[in-house]
PDB file of C-alpha atoms in Angstrom:
ATOM      1  CA  MET A  30       0.000   0.000   0.000  1.00  0.00           C
ATOM      2  CA  SER A  31       1.374   3.418  -0.920  1.00  0.00           C
ATOM      3  CA  PRO A  32       1.693   6.233   1.643  1.00  0.00           C
ATOM      4  CA  ASP A  33      -1.104   8.090  -0.133  1.00  0.00           C
ATOM      5  CA  GLU A  34      -3.433   5.096   0.225  1.00  0.00           C
ATOM      6  CA  SER A  35      -2.564   4.312   3.848  1.00  0.00           C
ATOM      7  CA  HIS A  36      -3.322   7.876   4.972  1.00  0.00           C
ATOM      8  CA  ALA A  37      -5.998   8.691   2.408  1.00  0.00           C
ATOM      9  CA  LEU A  38      -9.009  10.851   3.120  1.00  0.00           C
ATOM     10  CA  PRO A  39     -12.148  10.781   0.950  1.00  0.00           C
ATOM     11  CA  PRO A  40     -12.430  13.492  -1.719  1.00  0.00           C
ATOM     12  CA  GLU A  41     -15.235  15.213   0.133  1.00  0.00           C
ATOM     13  CA  ALA A  42     -12.795  15.991   2.977  1.00  0.00           C
ATOM     14  CA  PHE A  43     -11.146  18.556   0.688  1.00  0.00           C
ATOM     15  CA  ARG A  44     -14.282  20.304  -0.499  1.00  0.00           C
ATOM     16  CA  ARG A  45     -14.922  23.937   0.419  1.00  0.00           C
ATOM     17  CA  GLN A  46     -18.099  25.936   0.917  1.00  0.00           C
ATOM     18  CA  ASP A  47     -16.840  28.275  -1.803  1.00  0.00           C
ATOM     19  CA  GLU A  48     -15.433  26.419  -4.806  1.00  0.00           C
ATOM     20  CA  THR A  49     -15.078  29.497  -6.999  1.00  0.00           C
ATOM     21  CA  PRO A  50     -11.490  30.080  -8.215  1.00  0.00           C
ATOM     22  CA  ASP A  51      -9.147  31.006  -5.373  1.00  0.00           C
ATOM     23  CA  ALA A  52      -7.478  33.613  -7.568  1.00  0.00           C
ATOM     24  CA  GLN A  53     -10.773  35.497  -7.573  1.00  0.00           C
ATOM     25  CA  PHE A  54     -11.142  35.287  -3.777  1.00  0.00           C
ATOM     26  CA  TYR A  55      -7.600  36.551  -3.143  1.00  0.00           C
ATOM     27  CA  GLN A  56      -7.585  39.140  -5.934  1.00  0.00           C
ATOM     28  CA  ALA A  57      -7.924  42.107  -3.557  1.00  0.00           C
ATOM     29  CA  PRO A  58      -5.035  42.527  -1.101  1.00  0.00           C
ATOM     30  CA  ARG A  59      -5.781  42.157   2.612  1.00  0.00           C
ATOM     31  CA  PHE A  60      -3.268  44.080   4.694  1.00  0.00           C
ATOM     32  CA  VAL A  61      -4.426  42.599   7.978  1.00  0.00           C
ATOM     33  CA  THR A  62      -3.067  39.993  10.370  1.00  0.00           C
ATOM     34  CA  HIS A  63      -5.145  36.865  10.847  1.00  0.00           C
ATOM     35  CA  ILE A  64      -4.097  36.115  14.441  1.00  0.00           C
ATOM     36  CA  ASP A  65      -3.633  38.438  17.412  1.00  0.00           C
ATOM     37  CA  ASP A  66      -0.366  39.806  18.787  1.00  0.00           C
ATOM     38  CA  GLY A  67       0.147  37.015  21.321  1.00  0.00           C
ATOM     39  CA  ALA A  68      -0.237  34.309  18.704  1.00  0.00           C
ATOM     40  CA  ILE A  69       2.037  36.216  16.304  1.00  0.00           C
ATOM     41  CA  ALA A  70       4.693  36.384  19.035  1.00  0.00           C
ATOM     42  CA  ALA A  71       4.385  32.600  19.462  1.00  0.00           C
ATOM     43  CA  VAL A  72       4.936  32.101  15.724  1.00  0.00           C
ATOM     44  CA  THR A  73       7.992  34.361  15.805  1.00  0.00           C
ATOM     45  CA  GLN A  74       9.418  32.452  18.762  1.00  0.00           C
ATOM     46  CA  LEU A  75       9.036  29.156  16.903  1.00  0.00           C
ATOM     47  CA  TYR A  76      10.901  30.614  13.928  1.00  0.00           C
ATOM     48  CA  ARG A  77      13.639  31.816  16.278  1.00  0.00           C
ATOM     49  CA  GLU A  78      13.990  28.324  17.708  1.00  0.00           C
ATOM     50  CA  TYR A  79      13.893  26.314  14.493  1.00  0.00           C
ATOM     51  CA  PHE A  80      15.194  28.424  11.602  1.00  0.00           C
ATOM     52  CA  PRO A  81      18.997  28.844  11.349  1.00  0.00           C
ATOM     53  CA  ALA A  82      20.281  32.399  11.278  1.00  0.00           C
ATOM     54  CA  GLY A  83      21.822  33.144   7.921  1.00  0.00           C
ATOM     55  CA  GLY A  84      19.847  30.381   6.232  1.00  0.00           C
ATOM     56  CA  ALA A  85      17.682  30.322   3.115  1.00  0.00           C
ATOM     57  CA  LEU A  86      13.976  30.176   3.977  1.00  0.00           C
ATOM     58  CA  LEU A  87      10.771  29.555   2.032  1.00  0.00           C
ATOM     59  CA  ASP A  88       7.639  31.310   3.297  1.00  0.00           C
ATOM     60  CA  LEU A  89       4.865  29.319   1.661  1.00  0.00           C
ATOM     61  CA  MET A  90       1.376  30.816   1.325  1.00  0.00           C
ATOM     62  CA  SER A  91       3.012  34.110   2.250  1.00  0.00           C
ATOM     63  CA  SER A  92       1.503  37.558   2.590  1.00  0.00           C
ATOM     64  CA  TRP A  93       2.596  41.100   3.506  1.00  0.00           C
ATOM     65  CA  VAL A  94       4.253  39.997   6.759  1.00  0.00           C
ATOM     66  CA  SER A  95       6.267  36.866   7.523  1.00  0.00           C
ATOM     67  CA  HIS A  96       6.519  37.083  11.349  1.00  0.00           C
ATOM     68  CA  LEU A  97      10.261  36.304  11.255  1.00  0.00           C
ATOM     69  CA  PRO A  98      12.346  37.638  14.163  1.00  0.00           C
ATOM     70  CA  ALA A  99      13.327  41.205  13.286  1.00  0.00           C
ATOM     71  CA  ASP A 100      16.778  40.837  14.835  1.00  0.00           C
ATOM     72  CA  VAL A 101      17.765  37.624  13.013  1.00  0.00           C
ATOM     73  CA  PRO A 102      19.350  37.964   9.544  1.00  0.00           C
ATOM     74  CA  TYR A 103      18.675  35.377   6.865  1.00  0.00           C
ATOM     75  CA  ARG A 104      20.647  34.921   3.678  1.00  0.00           C
ATOM     76  CA  ARG A 105      17.507  34.556   1.585  1.00  0.00           C
ATOM     77  CA  VAL A 106      13.761  34.592   2.161  1.00  0.00           C
ATOM     78  CA  ALA A 107      11.541  33.537  -0.742  1.00  0.00           C
ATOM     79  CA  GLY A 108       7.796  34.065  -0.490  1.00  0.00           C
ATOM     80  CA  LEU A 109       5.085  32.268  -2.442  1.00  0.00           C
ATOM     81  CA  GLY A 110       1.534  33.533  -2.133  1.00  0.00           C
ATOM     82  CA  MET A 111      -1.696  34.409  -3.894  1.00  0.00           C
ATOM     83  CA  ASN A 112      -1.570  38.203  -4.041  1.00  0.00           C
ATOM     84  CA  ALA A 113       1.217  40.161  -5.748  1.00  0.00           C
ATOM     85  CA  ALA A 114       0.533  43.404  -3.852  1.00  0.00           C
ATOM     86  CA  GLU A 115       0.764  41.658  -0.486  1.00  0.00           C
ATOM     87  CA  LEU A 116       4.037  39.996  -1.453  1.00  0.00           C
ATOM     88  CA  ARG A 117       5.511  43.276  -2.710  1.00  0.00           C
ATOM     89  CA  ALA A 118       4.689  44.890   0.641  1.00  0.00           C
ATOM     90  CA  ASN A 119       6.580  42.221   2.618  1.00  0.00           C
ATOM     91  CA  PRO A 120       9.996  43.695   3.514  1.00  0.00           C
ATOM     92  CA  ARG A 121      11.538  40.337   4.453  1.00  0.00           C
ATOM     93  CA  LEU A 122      11.137  38.802   1.013  1.00  0.00           C
ATOM     94  CA  ALA A 123      14.009  38.804  -1.463  1.00  0.00           C
ATOM     95  CA  GLU A 124      11.997  36.736  -3.967  1.00  0.00           C
ATOM     96  CA  ARG A 125       8.273  36.730  -4.669  1.00  0.00           C
ATOM     97  CA  VAL A 126       6.235  34.091  -6.510  1.00  0.00           C
ATOM     98  CA  VAL A 127       2.499  34.366  -7.154  1.00  0.00           C
ATOM     99  CA  GLN A 128       1.059  30.860  -7.378  1.00  0.00           C
ATOM    100  CA  ASP A 129      -2.180  29.060  -6.569  1.00  0.00           C
ATOM    101  CA  LEU A 130      -1.049  25.832  -4.929  1.00  0.00           C
ATOM    102  CA  ASN A 131      -4.538  24.374  -5.229  1.00  0.00           C
ATOM    103  CA  GLN A 132      -4.176  24.584  -8.999  1.00  0.00           C
ATOM    104  CA  VAL A 133      -0.416  23.956  -9.283  1.00  0.00           C
ATOM    105  CA  PRO A 134       0.969  22.133  -6.219  1.00  0.00           C
ATOM    106  CA  THR A 135       4.489  21.792  -7.652  1.00  0.00           C
ATOM    107  CA  LEU A 136       7.238  24.204  -6.628  1.00  0.00           C
ATOM    108  CA  GLU A 137       9.603  25.763  -9.162  1.00  0.00           C
ATOM    109  CA  PHE A 138      12.612  25.411  -6.880  1.00  0.00           C
ATOM    110  CA  ALA A 139      15.566  23.046  -7.032  1.00  0.00           C
ATOM    111  CA  ASP A 140      16.072  20.024  -4.800  1.00  0.00           C
ATOM    112  CA  ASN A 141      17.641  20.767  -1.398  1.00  0.00           C
ATOM    113  CA  GLU A 142      17.445  24.538  -1.956  1.00  0.00           C
ATOM    114  CA  PHE A 143      16.221  25.786   1.443  1.00  0.00           C
ATOM    115  CA  ASP A 144      17.289  25.540   5.086  1.00  0.00           C
ATOM    116  CA  GLY A 145      13.743  25.919   6.418  1.00  0.00           C
ATOM    117  CA  ALA A 146      10.149  26.542   5.404  1.00  0.00           C
ATOM    118  CA  ALA A 147       7.007  27.969   6.979  1.00  0.00           C
ATOM    119  CA  ILE A 148       3.264  27.678   6.414  1.00  0.00           C
ATOM    120  CA  CYS A 149       1.554  30.178   8.708  1.00  0.00           C
ATOM    121  CA  VAL A 150      -2.210  29.938   9.358  1.00  0.00           C
ATOM    122  CA  SER A 151      -2.840  28.633   5.837  1.00  0.00           C
ATOM    123  CA  ILE A 152      -2.552  24.836   5.805  1.00  0.00           C
ATOM    124  CA  ASP A 153      -6.351  24.577   6.162  1.00  0.00           C
ATOM    125  CA  TYR A 154      -6.865  26.062   2.682  1.00  0.00           C
ATOM    126  CA  LEU A 155      -4.877  23.460   0.755  1.00  0.00           C
ATOM    127  CA  THR A 156      -6.960  21.057  -1.303  1.00  0.00           C
ATOM    128  CA  GLN A 157      -3.845  19.037  -2.254  1.00  0.00           C
ATOM    129  CA  PRO A 158      -1.817  19.207   0.964  1.00  0.00           C
ATOM    130  CA  VAL A 159      -0.032  15.897   0.442  1.00  0.00           C
ATOM    131  CA  ALA A 160       1.302  16.973  -2.951  1.00  0.00           C
ATOM    132  CA  VAL A 161       2.462  20.326  -1.562  1.00  0.00           C
ATOM    133  CA  LEU A 162       4.171  18.733   1.440  1.00  0.00           C
ATOM    134  CA  ARG A 163       5.896  16.221  -0.813  1.00  0.00           C
ATOM    135  CA  GLU A 164       7.276  19.125  -2.832  1.00  0.00           C
ATOM    136  CA  LEU A 165       8.432  20.873   0.334  1.00  0.00           C
ATOM    137  CA  ALA A 166      10.337  17.758   1.390  1.00  0.00           C
ATOM    138  CA  ARG A 167      12.082  17.880  -1.972  1.00  0.00           C
ATOM    139  CA  VAL A 168      13.155  21.535  -1.855  1.00  0.00           C
ATOM    140  CA  LEU A 169      14.363  21.434   1.762  1.00  0.00           C
ATOM    141  CA  ARG A 170      17.826  20.224   2.639  1.00  0.00           C
ATOM    142  CA  PRO A 171      17.963  17.004   4.691  1.00  0.00           C
ATOM    143  CA  GLY A 172      17.241  17.836   8.309  1.00  0.00           C
ATOM    144  CA  ALA A 173      15.785  21.261   7.511  1.00  0.00           C
ATOM    145  CA  PRO A 174      12.675  22.204   9.524  1.00  0.00           C
ATOM    146  CA  LEU A 175       9.173  22.859   8.284  1.00  0.00           C
ATOM    147  CA  VAL A 176       7.110  24.904  10.754  1.00  0.00           C
ATOM    148  CA  ILE A 177       3.341  24.743  10.172  1.00  0.00           C
ATOM    149  CA  THR A 178       1.303  26.988  12.459  1.00  0.00           C
ATOM    150  CA  PHE A 179      -2.438  27.502  12.785  1.00  0.00           C
ATOM    151  CA  SER A 180      -5.087  28.883  15.102  1.00  0.00           C
ATOM    152  CA  ASN A 181      -8.865  28.806  15.327  1.00  0.00           C
ATOM    153  CA  ARG A 182      -9.356  31.589  12.769  1.00  0.00           C
ATOM    154  CA  CYS A 183      -9.797  31.136   9.048  1.00  0.00           C
ATOM    155  CA  PHE A 184     -11.788  32.191   6.023  1.00  0.00           C
ATOM    156  CA  PRO A 185     -14.562  29.621   6.625  1.00  0.00           C
ATOM    157  CA  SER A 186     -15.698  29.442   3.021  1.00  0.00           C
ATOM    158  CA  LYS A 187     -12.197  28.471   1.819  1.00  0.00           C
ATOM    159  CA  ALA A 188     -11.130  26.034   4.534  1.00  0.00           C
ATOM    160  CA  ILE A 189     -11.476  22.368   3.631  1.00  0.00           C
ATOM    161  CA  ALA A 190     -14.328  20.341   5.111  1.00  0.00           C
ATOM    162  CA  ALA A 191     -11.982  18.142   7.149  1.00  0.00           C
ATOM    163  CA  TRP A 192     -10.681  21.214   8.966  1.00  0.00           C
ATOM    164  CA  HIS A 193     -14.189  22.336   9.923  1.00  0.00           C
ATOM    165  CA  ALA A 194     -14.958  18.882  11.306  1.00  0.00           C
ATOM    166  CA  LEU A 195     -12.084  18.857  13.835  1.00  0.00           C
ATOM    167  CA  ASP A 196     -10.958  20.665  16.985  1.00  0.00           C
ATOM    168  CA  ASP A 197      -7.405  21.816  17.771  1.00  0.00           C
ATOM    169  CA  ARG A 198      -6.175  18.323  18.672  1.00  0.00           C
ATOM    170  CA  GLY A 199      -7.794  16.992  15.539  1.00  0.00           C
ATOM    171  CA  HIS A 200      -6.051  19.650  13.443  1.00  0.00           C
ATOM    172  CA  LEU A 201      -2.672  18.594  14.844  1.00  0.00           C
ATOM    173  CA  ALA A 202      -3.427  14.954  14.002  1.00  0.00           C
ATOM    174  CA  LEU A 203      -4.661  15.881  10.523  1.00  0.00           C
ATOM    175  CA  VAL A 204      -1.505  17.809   9.625  1.00  0.00           C
ATOM    176  CA  ARG A 205       0.608  14.917  10.914  1.00  0.00           C
ATOM    177  CA  ARG A 206      -1.430  12.601   8.703  1.00  0.00           C
ATOM    178  CA  PHE A 207      -0.717  14.806   5.675  1.00  0.00           C
ATOM    179  CA  LEU A 208       3.017  14.701   6.412  1.00  0.00           C
ATOM    180  CA  LEU A 209       3.030  10.927   6.774  1.00  0.00           C
ATOM    181  CA  ALA A 210       1.135  10.568   3.511  1.00  0.00           C
ATOM    182  CA  ALA A 211       3.601  12.855   1.742  1.00  0.00           C
ATOM    183  CA  GLY A 212       6.643  10.941   2.947  1.00  0.00           C
ATOM    184  CA  GLY A 213      10.107  12.396   3.294  1.00  0.00           C
ATOM    185  CA  TRP A 214       9.557  13.751   6.820  1.00  0.00           C
ATOM    186  CA  ASP A 215      11.133  12.773  10.140  1.00  0.00           C
ATOM    187  CA  ASN A 216      10.824  13.874  13.778  1.00  0.00           C
ATOM    188  CA  ILE A 217       7.263  15.179  13.571  1.00  0.00           C
ATOM    189  CA  GLU A 218       6.398  17.295  16.630  1.00  0.00           C
ATOM    190  CA  LEU A 219       2.900  18.380  17.665  1.00  0.00           C
ATOM    191  CA  LEU A 220       3.078  21.568  19.729  1.00  0.00           C
ATOM    192  CA  ASP A 221       0.681  23.810  21.616  1.00  0.00           C
ATOM    193  CA  ARG A 222       2.262  27.263  21.929  1.00  0.00           C
ATOM    194  CA  SER A 223      -0.946  29.075  22.808  1.00  0.00           C
ATOM    195  CA  PRO A 224      -0.557  32.248  24.875  1.00  0.00           C
ATOM    196  CA  ARG A 225      -2.395  32.401  28.188  1.00  0.00           C
ATOM    197  CA  VAL A 226      -4.947  34.778  26.687  1.00  0.00           C
ATOM    198  CA  GLY A 227      -6.077  35.437  23.146  1.00  0.00           C
ATOM    199  CA  ASP A 228      -5.878  33.303  20.048  1.00  0.00           C
ATOM    200  CA  PRO A 229      -4.585  29.733  20.383  1.00  0.00           C
ATOM    201  CA  LEU A 230      -1.439  28.849  18.448  1.00  0.00           C
ATOM    202  CA  LEU A 231      -0.772  25.256  17.443  1.00  0.00           C
ATOM    203  CA  ALA A 232       2.183  23.999  15.446  1.00  0.00           C
ATOM    204  CA  VAL A 233       3.410  20.919  13.654  1.00  0.00           C
ATOM    205  CA  VAL A 234       7.154  20.856  13.068  1.00  0.00           C
ATOM    206  CA  ALA A 235       8.880  18.237  10.927  1.00  0.00           C
ATOM    207  CA  ARG A 236      12.355  17.701   9.505  1.00  0.00           C
ATOM    208  CA  ALA A 237      13.045  16.896   5.883  1.00  0.00           C
ATOM    209  CA  ALA A 238      14.469  13.414   5.518  1.00  0.00           C
ATOM    210  CA  GLY A 239      15.792  14.156   2.030  1.00  0.00           C
ATOM    211  CA  ALA A 240      14.257  14.042  -1.422  1.00  0.00           C
ATOM    212  CA  PRO A 241      11.353  11.552  -1.576  1.00  0.00           C
ATOM    213  CA  ALA A 242      11.761   8.547  -3.803  1.00  0.00           C
ATOM    214  CA  ALA A 243      10.535   9.087  -7.350  1.00  0.00           C
TER     215      ALA A 243
END
């Protein structure tokens, strides 16, 4: 049995309330943060802990802010998102790619190109998460961390049905399931970094095991 089959979810798990093209939904820029200051600080602290200073990072499903520690320099930060204006406004990005991962889940980056990657409060919108995570395992160097963070906020009409059906613990288990189905990931950690007050902040951190087998 293949990894995809052993961790498979039915197609209806990836349906959304709004199935109109995502490019249309994200056409207008939204210069807002989607979690509160305490949760943002928790994201930044995770990046401080896991991402190597001076490394090359990929901010997947990026926007106008990346929540990276302001005092930590990185050699390269590439951002891939849905809205060109938001990406242009992000001062941490050296490279900007506009791409709809639900239409094209492949990444136009070389194997072993990055020292770390982030998906911040966006994993719930992916309709092909296994394919995207498989690509991330390919473009990360062996041992490089992937930090996936999420809260209890989302655009409800664009989050997949499986996300709506689960609570925080279920979301952690679901993201772990996606990683296992993708293959190429080791040392999967399920973390609760929620501040004492305000928005919860959950994270799944995994390390790239190397390029997945063809």
